[in-house]
Short mmCIF file of C-alpha atoms in Angstrom, two decimals:
data_model
loop_
_atom_site.label_atom_id
_atom_site.label_comp_id
_atom_site.label_asym_id
_atom_site.label_seq_id
_atom_site.Cartn_x
_atom_site.Cartn_y
_atom_site.Cartn_z
CA UNK A 1 8.57 -8.67 -0.62
CA UNK A 2 8.50 -6.72 -3.45
CA UNK A 3 11.22 -8.59 -5.68
CA UNK A 4 14.32 -6.64 -7.48
CA UNK A 5 14.75 -4.89 -10.43
CA UNK A 6 15.64 -7.66 -12.87
CA UNK A 7 13.23 -10.98 -11.89
CA UNK A 8 10.02 -7.37 -12.14
CA UNK A 9 11.77 -6.68 -15.76
CA UNK A 10 11.70 -10.21 -16.40
CA UNK A 11 8.07 -11.34 -15.86
CA UNK A 12 6.90 -7.25 -17.48
CA UNK A 13 8.82 -9.28 -20.69
CA UNK A 14 6.57 -12.68 -20.40
CA UNK A 15 3.53 -11.68 -19.15
CA UNK A 16 4.39 -7.75 -22.43
CA UNK A 17 3.79 -5.19 -20.13
CA UNK A 18 5.63 -2.13 -21.44
CA UNK A 19 6.55 0.51 -19.29
CA UNK A 20 4.77 3.42 -20.89
CA UNK A 21 1.51 0.70 -21.34
CA UNK A 22 -1.53 2.13 -20.29
CA UNK A 23 -1.74 -0.74 -17.04
CA UNK A 24 -5.44 -1.01 -15.12
CA UNK A 25 -5.58 -3.39 -11.75
CA UNK A 26 -8.33 -5.12 -10.49
CA UNK A 27 -9.01 -8.21 -9.01
CA UNK A 28 -11.43 -10.67 -7.91
CA UNK A 29 -13.28 -9.39 -4.43
CA UNK A 30 -13.00 -5.95 -5.13
CA UNK A 31 -10.31 -3.64 -4.15
CA UNK A 32 -7.90 -6.06 -1.76
CA UNK A 33 -5.08 -6.91 -3.66
CA UNK A 34 -5.02 -5.37 -6.34
CA UNK A 35 -3.88 -2.52 -4.60
CA UNK A 36 -0.61 -4.00 -4.14
CA UNK A 37 0.01 -4.68 -8.22
CA UNK A 38 -0.88 -1.43 -8.75
CA UNK A 39 1.79 0.16 -6.26
CA UNK A 40 4.19 -2.54 -7.19
CA UNK A 41 3.55 -0.64 -10.90
CA UNK A 42 3.75 2.32 -9.19
CA UNK A 43 7.46 1.53 -7.45
CA UNK A 44 9.25 0.09 -10.71
CA UNK A 45 8.18 3.83 -12.47
CA UNK A 46 5.00 2.43 -14.39
CA UNK A 47 3.71 5.65 -16.43
CA UNK A 48 0.28 5.61 -16.53
CA UNK A 49 -1.05 2.47 -13.95
CA UNK A 50 -4.52 2.28 -13.21
CA UNK A 51 -7.55 1.24 -10.66
CA UNK A 52 -10.52 -0.26 -11.78
CA UNK A 53 -12.17 1.33 -8.54
CA UNK A 54 -14.86 -2.38 -7.64
CA UNK A 55 -12.85 -3.69 -9.57
CA UNK A 56 -14.64 -7.53 -11.09
CA UNK A 57 -18.03 -7.55 -7.92
CA UNK A 58 -18.75 -4.56 -9.39
CA UNK A 59 -17.83 -4.90 -13.87
CA UNK A 60 -20.41 -7.77 -13.56
CA UNK A 61 -22.62 -5.89 -11.31
CA UNK A 62 -22.57 -3.26 -14.31
CA UNK A 63 -23.24 -6.13 -16.82
CA UNK A 64 -20.15 -5.59 -18.70
CA UNK A 65 -18.46 -7.96 -21.03
CA UNK A 66 -16.02 -10.87 -19.63
CA UNK A 67 -14.51 -13.61 -20.44
CA UNK A 68 -13.96 -17.11 -20.09
CA UNK A 69 -11.10 -19.70 -19.79
CA UNK A 70 -7.18 -18.75 -19.29
CA UNK A 71 -4.65 -17.33 -21.71
CA UNK A 72 -0.90 -18.09 -22.33
CA UNK A 73 -0.17 -15.26 -21.15
CA UNK A 74 3.87 -16.37 -20.61
CA UNK A 75 5.05 -16.07 -24.22
CA UNK A 76 8.61 -16.09 -24.62
CA UNK A 77 11.02 -13.61 -23.94
CA UNK A 78 10.30 -10.39 -26.74
CA UNK A 79 12.84 -9.37 -29.12
CA UNK A 80 15.91 -7.71 -27.53
CA UNK A 81 15.62 -4.54 -29.95
CA UNK A 82 11.69 -4.03 -27.78
CA UNK A 83 13.89 -3.64 -23.70
CA UNK A 84 13.21 -0.08 -24.16
CA UNK A 85 9.92 -0.91 -23.77
CA UNK A 86 10.65 -3.02 -20.56
CA UNK A 87 13.71 -0.21 -18.67
CA UNK A 88 11.61 -0.50 -15.57
CA UNK A 89 13.63 1.47 -12.49
CA UNK A 90 12.72 0.59 -8.51
CA UNK A 91 12.04 3.62 -6.80
CA UNK A 92 13.94 2.35 -3.42
CA UNK A 93 12.42 5.19 -1.60
CA UNK A 94 8.78 3.81 -1.83
CA UNK A 95 10.08 0.59 0.16
CA UNK A 96 11.18 0.37 4.05
CA UNK A 97 12.47 -2.29 5.67
CA UNK A 98 12.87 -2.69 9.74
CA UNK A 99 15.63 -0.77 10.29
CA UNK A 100 15.02 1.97 8.51
CA UNK A 101 11.12 1.94 11.06
CA UNK A 102 13.15 0.97 13.87
CA UNK A 103 15.76 4.43 13.04
CA UNK A 104 12.40 6.36 12.30
CA UNK A 105 10.65 5.97 16.05
CA UNK A 106 12.33 7.38 18.40
CA UNK A 107 11.93 10.59 15.93
CA UNK A 108 8.41 10.64 15.62
CA UNK A 109 7.99 10.18 19.05
CA UNK A 110 9.77 12.87 19.99
CA UNK A 111 7.79 15.38 17.78
CA UNK A 112 11.36 15.33 15.49
CA UNK A 113 10.01 13.94 11.58
CA UNK A 114 7.74 14.39 8.99
CA UNK A 115 6.86 11.30 8.97
CA UNK A 116 3.49 9.06 9.82
CA UNK A 117 3.73 5.38 9.94
CA UNK A 118 0.36 3.95 9.51
CA UNK A 119 -0.46 0.15 9.99
CA UNK A 120 -4.27 -0.83 8.11
CA UNK A 121 -5.30 -4.16 10.61
CA UNK A 122 -8.02 -3.92 12.44
CA UNK A 123 -8.30 -2.36 15.49
CA UNK A 124 -8.02 -5.36 18.28
CA UNK A 125 -4.81 -6.77 15.89
CA UNK A 126 -4.08 -2.86 15.93
CA UNK A 127 -4.79 -2.66 20.76
CA UNK A 128 -3.26 -5.90 20.50
CA UNK A 129 -7.17 -7.08 22.00
CA UNK A 130 -6.62 -10.17 20.27
CA UNK A 131 -3.61 -12.91 19.11
CA UNK A 132 -2.11 -12.45 15.26
CA UNK A 133 -3.56 -14.86 13.12
CA UNK A 134 -0.25 -15.94 11.80
CA UNK A 135 1.40 -17.67 15.09
CA UNK A 136 5.72 -16.69 16.69
CA UNK A 137 3.91 -13.23 16.08
CA UNK A 138 3.30 -10.59 19.10
CA UNK A 139 0.52 -8.33 19.78
CA UNK A 140 0.90 -4.63 19.62
CA UNK A 141 1.71 -2.71 16.96
CA UNK A 142 4.76 -0.38 16.26
CA UNK A 143 5.22 1.80 18.76
CA UNK A 144 4.16 6.00 17.35
CA UNK A 145 1.97 4.53 14.18
CA UNK A 146 -1.22 5.33 13.29
CA UNK A 147 -4.00 2.65 12.98
CA UNK A 148 -6.19 2.81 9.74
CA UNK A 149 -7.76 0.18 8.54
CA UNK A 150 -8.13 -1.03 5.02
CA UNK A 151 -11.88 -1.47 5.20
CA UNK A 152 -12.26 2.43 6.39
CA UNK A 153 -10.57 3.18 3.01
CA UNK A 154 -13.96 1.23 1.18
CA UNK A 155 -17.66 1.33 0.90
CA UNK A 156 -20.30 -1.03 3.49
CA UNK A 157 -19.36 -3.36 1.22
CA UNK A 158 -15.43 -3.42 1.93
CA UNK A 159 -15.54 -2.81 -2.56
CA UNK A 160 -15.29 0.38 -4.01
CA UNK A 161 -12.96 2.81 -1.76
CA UNK A 162 -14.26 5.96 -0.90
CA UNK A 163 -14.60 9.75 -2.20
CA UNK A 164 -12.33 12.47 -2.62
CA UNK A 165 -14.41 13.75 0.68
CA UNK A 166 -14.32 11.02 2.60
CA UNK A 167 -11.03 9.63 2.44
CA UNK A 168 -10.34 13.52 3.49
CA UNK A 169 -12.39 13.45 6.37
CA UNK A 170 -11.66 10.39 7.75
CA UNK A 171 -7.39 11.21 7.29
CA UNK A 172 -8.10 15.08 8.88
CA UNK A 173 -9.70 12.60 11.81
CA UNK A 174 -6.72 10.72 12.58
CA UNK A 175 -4.75 13.18 12.62
CA UNK A 176 -2.82 12.33 9.43
CA UNK A 177 -1.00 15.17 7.35
CA UNK A 178 -1.22 14.11 3.78
CA UNK A 179 1.59 16.43 3.09
CA UNK A 180 3.75 14.65 4.91
CA UNK A 181 5.98 11.15 3.94
CA UNK A 182 3.88 8.50 5.23
CA UNK A 183 4.19 4.91 5.47
CA UNK A 184 1.61 2.08 5.29
CA UNK A 185 1.98 -1.33 7.13
CA UNK A 186 0.18 -4.41 7.92
CA UNK A 187 0.03 -7.93 8.77
CA UNK A 188 2.43 -8.98 5.49
CA UNK A 189 2.14 -5.66 3.08
CA UNK A 190 -0.86 -6.64 1.06
CA UNK A 191 -3.72 -4.47 2.54
CA UNK A 192 -1.24 -1.80 3.71
CA UNK A 193 -1.42 -0.63 0.06
CA UNK A 194 -5.21 0.09 0.76
CA UNK A 195 -4.56 3.00 2.56
CA UNK A 196 -1.46 4.53 -0.13
CA UNK A 197 -4.32 3.79 -2.33
CA UNK A 198 -6.79 5.83 -0.92
CA UNK A 199 -3.86 8.51 -0.11
CA UNK A 200 -3.04 8.34 -3.29
CA UNK A 201 -6.42 9.61 -4.51
CA UNK A 202 -6.53 12.76 -2.04
CA UNK A 203 -2.97 13.91 -3.20
CA UNK A 204 -0.71 11.97 -1.71
CA UNK A 205 2.54 11.53 -2.94
CA UNK A 206 5.12 11.05 -0.75
CA UNK A 207 4.26 7.44 -0.02
CA UNK A 208 5.80 4.27 1.04
CA UNK A 209 5.58 0.53 2.18
CA UNK A 210 6.85 -1.31 4.33
CA UNK A 211 6.59 -4.57 3.04
CA UNK A 212 7.85 -6.44 6.20
CA UNK A 213 4.99 -5.82 8.57
CA UNK A 214 3.67 -6.73 11.51
CA UNK A 215 4.96 -10.38 9.90
CA UNK A 216 8.61 -9.34 10.44
CA UNK A 217 8.09 -6.80 13.28
CA UNK A 218 6.11 -8.72 14.98
CA UNK A 219 8.47 -11.45 14.80
CA UNK A 220 11.34 -9.58 17.68
CA UNK A 221 10.41 -8.12 20.76
CA UNK A 222 9.19 -4.44 20.93
CA UNK A 223 12.25 -1.98 21.38
CA UNK A 224 13.17 -0.87 23.54
CA UNK A 225 11.23 2.01 24.07
CA UNK A 226 7.74 0.72 25.16
CA UNK A 227 4.46 -0.28 24.19
CA UNK A 228 3.29 1.31 21.68
CA UNK A 229 -0.42 2.76 23.37
CA UNK A 230 -3.24 2.29 21.14
CA UNK A 231 -5.36 5.76 20.19
CA UNK A 232 -3.84 8.74 19.80
CA UNK A 233 -4.09 11.59 20.77
CA UNK A 234 -5.44 13.75 17.21
CA UNK A 235 -3.64 16.79 16.09
CA UNK A 236 -6.42 18.68 14.39
CA UNK A 237 -5.11 19.42 11.10
CA UNK A 238 -7.10 21.17 7.65
CA UNK A 239 -6.57 18.41 4.66
CA UNK A 240 -6.82 19.87 1.71
CA UNK A 241 -7.53 18.25 -1.63
CA UNK A 242 -5.18 19.57 -4.01
CA UNK A 243 -6.34 18.78 -7.65
#
């Protein structure tokens, strides 16, 4: 789960990452855990946070320099007179909880909201065709949600994010209107950030994370509105890139 504002600021001070710094996120797989870091910085109001598309694998493939060893990043806290550089403020609208989801689902099922819920888990898990990898969780998905497996956001090697044109085509095929409020979920709140990154790339800005995701939601019985269906009727929406 995302930390409190106080905990986040404390760690940013130790890492000496200021709110106005250029922050570039990457991981060793290409694009898996780094989107979570990227979205966390966005949530806490970082002004200039980017993703290195392709991450460390693409960096190495391009024969760019790499460092060996570790740095002592957790130094002593900076002096109080630099505190203004760390005035991160958590945007609580970017993270929703299970109560918010349960209040939203009936509105989605009756077309009384301008919000999408998407699920970044695999299609088999979404369709309740296989057991969940975590013990104690039921099969299924959030009623009214749309399946966008996170790997569909990536190239065939699951390393780089697809082009804007490919992403627009993908979201259009799933009936996702990028001008709506879009909440992403997954199994644990990690891979849900990959579709959020893809949506952000094509211009969506009203984005939120259901941080508890299926690890929380699937631990409770199916609410009274019944089982969700793995396939939903797709609406034909014309998506455009606004920039």
